[in-house]
Amino acid sequence: MSEPLTVNVKLFAIYQEAYGVPEIQWCFPQGATVGAVRDRALADHPQLSPWRDRTRLGLNLQFVAADTPLHDGDEVVLIPPVSGG
């Protein structure tokens, strides 16, 4: 059996408001993708569902597609659309 992956998840805007912290650490099975991180956040906080398809996904300081594989120690960012001036 393979070891789980541990990733650091940085939360911004509405995601940070939902969790009450700017960063969390989660474990995922081998073969998990960046999209699994977003989906776990939505499972934990269903009120975030409207932002599912509009959230930008970042992996180690680069924007990536949801199907990008995770590796142990990765840093994932969830960035919903923001407005301001």
XYZ file of C-alpha atoms in Angstrom:
85
model
C 0.000 0.000 0.000
C 1.399 3.398 -0.953
C 1.832 6.283 1.440
C -0.661 9.151 1.284
C 0.375 12.505 -0.147
C 0.501 15.488 2.196
C -0.216 18.853 0.584
C -0.338 22.384 1.967
C -3.459 24.235 0.877
C -3.465 28.034 0.849
C -6.932 29.542 1.062
C -7.990 32.931 -0.259
C -11.114 35.097 -0.050
C -14.301 33.067 0.440
C -12.366 29.828 1.044
C -10.406 31.445 3.856
C -13.628 32.869 5.305
C -15.252 29.413 5.264
C -12.352 27.701 7.056
C -11.290 30.601 9.274
C -7.599 30.005 8.543
C -5.291 31.009 5.678
C -3.675 27.592 5.262
C -4.419 23.938 6.000
C -2.666 20.636 5.446
C -4.507 17.678 3.934
C -3.612 14.128 2.960
C -4.726 12.485 -0.290
C -4.179 9.049 -1.816
C -1.476 8.543 -4.440
C -2.780 9.554 -7.862
C -4.964 12.390 -6.550
C -5.225 15.570 -8.601
C -5.362 19.277 -7.840
C -9.100 19.110 -8.540
C -9.456 16.736 -5.585
C -8.285 19.541 -3.294
C -11.003 21.870 -4.574
C -13.591 19.093 -4.373
C -12.677 18.352 -0.748
C -13.142 22.015 0.148
C -16.568 21.963 -1.508
C -17.508 18.762 0.333
C -16.499 20.364 3.648
C -18.322 23.614 2.861
C -21.148 23.066 0.340
C -21.934 26.801 0.369
C -18.779 27.215 -1.754
C -20.272 25.169 -4.623
C -21.186 28.223 -6.758
C -17.451 28.951 -7.058
C -16.468 25.428 -8.194
C -16.002 26.201 -11.891
C -14.727 29.746 -11.355
C -11.957 28.933 -8.875
C -8.409 29.164 -10.223
C -6.178 26.311 -9.134
C -2.527 26.890 -8.409
C 0.202 24.338 -7.833
C 3.638 25.394 -6.619
C 3.200 28.995 -7.860
C 1.743 28.095 -11.285
C -1.863 27.995 -12.460
C -2.788 24.447 -13.472
C -5.708 22.359 -14.739
C -7.837 20.369 -12.303
C -6.465 17.067 -13.643
C -2.849 17.922 -12.719
C -1.440 15.185 -10.441
C -0.404 15.978 -6.891
C 2.933 15.065 -5.328
C 3.886 14.847 -1.683
C 4.747 18.267 -0.266
C 2.992 20.268 -3.002
C 1.473 23.654 -2.276
C -2.009 24.135 -3.715
C -3.848 27.454 -3.814
C -7.588 27.922 -4.260
C -8.327 31.363 -5.693
C -11.971 32.286 -6.271
C -12.873 35.266 -8.420
C -12.366 38.487 -6.498
C -13.389 42.040 -7.121
C -12.273 45.277 -5.647
C -10.646 48.498 -6.478
